[in-house]
Each structure stands twice: as C-alpha cells, then as structure tokens.
C-alpha positions as a Markdown table, in Angstrom:
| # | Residue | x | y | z |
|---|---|---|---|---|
| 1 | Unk | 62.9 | 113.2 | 99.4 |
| 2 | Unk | 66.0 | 111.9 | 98.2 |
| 3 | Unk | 69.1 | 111.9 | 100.3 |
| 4 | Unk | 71.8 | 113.9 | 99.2 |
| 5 | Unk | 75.6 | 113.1 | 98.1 |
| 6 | Unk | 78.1 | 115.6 | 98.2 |
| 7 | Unk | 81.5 | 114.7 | 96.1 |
| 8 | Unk | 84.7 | 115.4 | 97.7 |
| 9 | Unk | 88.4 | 115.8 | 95.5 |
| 10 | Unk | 90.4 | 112.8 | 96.0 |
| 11 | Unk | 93.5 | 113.2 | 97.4 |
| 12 | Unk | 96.6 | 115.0 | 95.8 |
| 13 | Unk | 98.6 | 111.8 | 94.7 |
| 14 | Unk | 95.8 | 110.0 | 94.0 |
| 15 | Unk | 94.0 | 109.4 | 91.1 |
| 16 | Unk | 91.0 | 107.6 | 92.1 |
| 17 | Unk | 90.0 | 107.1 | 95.7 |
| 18 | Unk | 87.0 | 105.4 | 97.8 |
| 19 | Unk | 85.0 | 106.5 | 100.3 |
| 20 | Unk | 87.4 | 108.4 | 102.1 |
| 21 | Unk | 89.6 | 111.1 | 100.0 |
| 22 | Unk | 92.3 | 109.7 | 101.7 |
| 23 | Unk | 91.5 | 106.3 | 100.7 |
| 24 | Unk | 93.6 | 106.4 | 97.0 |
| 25 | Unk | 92.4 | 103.2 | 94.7 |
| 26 | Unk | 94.6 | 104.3 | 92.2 |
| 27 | Unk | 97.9 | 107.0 | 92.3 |
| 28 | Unk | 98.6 | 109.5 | 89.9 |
| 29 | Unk | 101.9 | 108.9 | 87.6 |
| 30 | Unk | 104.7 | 109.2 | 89.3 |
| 31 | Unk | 103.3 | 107.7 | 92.1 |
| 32 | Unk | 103.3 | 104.0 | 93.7 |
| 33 | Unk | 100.3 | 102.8 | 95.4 |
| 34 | Unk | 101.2 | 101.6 | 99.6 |
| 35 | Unk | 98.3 | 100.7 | 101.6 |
| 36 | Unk | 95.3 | 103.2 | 100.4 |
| 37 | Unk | 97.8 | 106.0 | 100.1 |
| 38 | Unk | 100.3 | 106.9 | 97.2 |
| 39 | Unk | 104.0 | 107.8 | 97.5 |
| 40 | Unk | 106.5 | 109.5 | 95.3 |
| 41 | Unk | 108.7 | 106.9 | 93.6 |
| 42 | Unk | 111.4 | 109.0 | 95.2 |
| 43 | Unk | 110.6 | 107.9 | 98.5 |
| 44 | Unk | 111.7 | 104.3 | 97.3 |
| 45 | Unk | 115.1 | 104.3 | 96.3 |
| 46 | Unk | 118.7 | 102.4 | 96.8 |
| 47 | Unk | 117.7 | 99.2 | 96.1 |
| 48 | Unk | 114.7 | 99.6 | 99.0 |
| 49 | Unk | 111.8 | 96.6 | 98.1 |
| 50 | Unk | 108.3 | 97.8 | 98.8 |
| 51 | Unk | 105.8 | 94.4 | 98.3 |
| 52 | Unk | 102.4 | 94.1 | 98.0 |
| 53 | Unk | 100.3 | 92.6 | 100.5 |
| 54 | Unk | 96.6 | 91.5 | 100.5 |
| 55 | Unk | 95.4 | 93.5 | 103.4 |
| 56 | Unk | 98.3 | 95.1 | 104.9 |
| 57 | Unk | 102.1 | 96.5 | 104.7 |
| 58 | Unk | 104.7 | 96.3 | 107.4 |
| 59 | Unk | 107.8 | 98.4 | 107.0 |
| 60 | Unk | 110.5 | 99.3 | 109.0 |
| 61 | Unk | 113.8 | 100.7 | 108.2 |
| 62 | Unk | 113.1 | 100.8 | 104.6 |
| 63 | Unk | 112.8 | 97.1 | 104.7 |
| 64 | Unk | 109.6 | 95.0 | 104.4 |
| 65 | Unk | 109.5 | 91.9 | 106.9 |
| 66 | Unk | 106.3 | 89.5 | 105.8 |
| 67 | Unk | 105.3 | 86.9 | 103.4 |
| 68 | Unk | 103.2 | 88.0 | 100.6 |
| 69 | Unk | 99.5 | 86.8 | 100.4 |
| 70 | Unk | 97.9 | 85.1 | 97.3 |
| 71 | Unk | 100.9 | 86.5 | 95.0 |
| 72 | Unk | 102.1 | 89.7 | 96.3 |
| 73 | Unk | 104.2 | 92.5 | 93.7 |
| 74 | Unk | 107.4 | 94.1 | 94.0 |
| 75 | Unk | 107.7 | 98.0 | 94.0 |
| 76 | Unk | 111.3 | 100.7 | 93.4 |
C-alpha cells in the first residue's frame, strides 16, 4: 500500500515550518525569524543588531560577532 503521512501543527511563533515543527520557515507577525526558530520582537530591543547569516547565527551578549554571507539583513 501506500505509506502514510501524518501532519503535525507547526510551532507556536511560527507560521510555516519544515520537517520538524520546530523548524519555523516563516514566523507569525510579531515575530523575527533567528536560525529556524522565531522570537518576539521584544526580545530585540535597545539598539541590539540581530544579522542574518547564510547557515548560522552567533550571539553573545546581545551582540552578534561574524561577517555576513552572500548579503546578510539587519533585524530590531
């Protein structure tokens, strides 16, 4: 027979998601996309910059420290 697929609910924030439901493609309004997961625009605030990588984001102390790949975007 055919196998069968079973569909899981993304997660909370987001509003898309692959393969995982923890994977987020896409975040809900009110939300910014980090990695495969989706904050709340609260959590960046005072002037904190949040930038896009291709593959991967390093944070620490509310700062990032990389070089953006092929053209990353700024966040907050």
């Amino acid at each position: 027979g055919l196998p069968h697929k079973v569909c899981r609910r993304c997660g909370e924030n987001c509003l898309s998601c692959a393969g995982s439901s923890r994977n987020c493609s896409r975040c809900k309004t009110g939300f910014t996309q980090l990695g495969t997961s989706c904050i709340t625009n609260h959590t960046c605030s005072n002037g904190d910059i949040w930038q896009r990588l291709e593959t991967f984001w390093v944070v620490t102390t509310g700062r990032m420290y990389s070089h953006p790949v092929g053209g990353g975007q700024e966040y907050c």
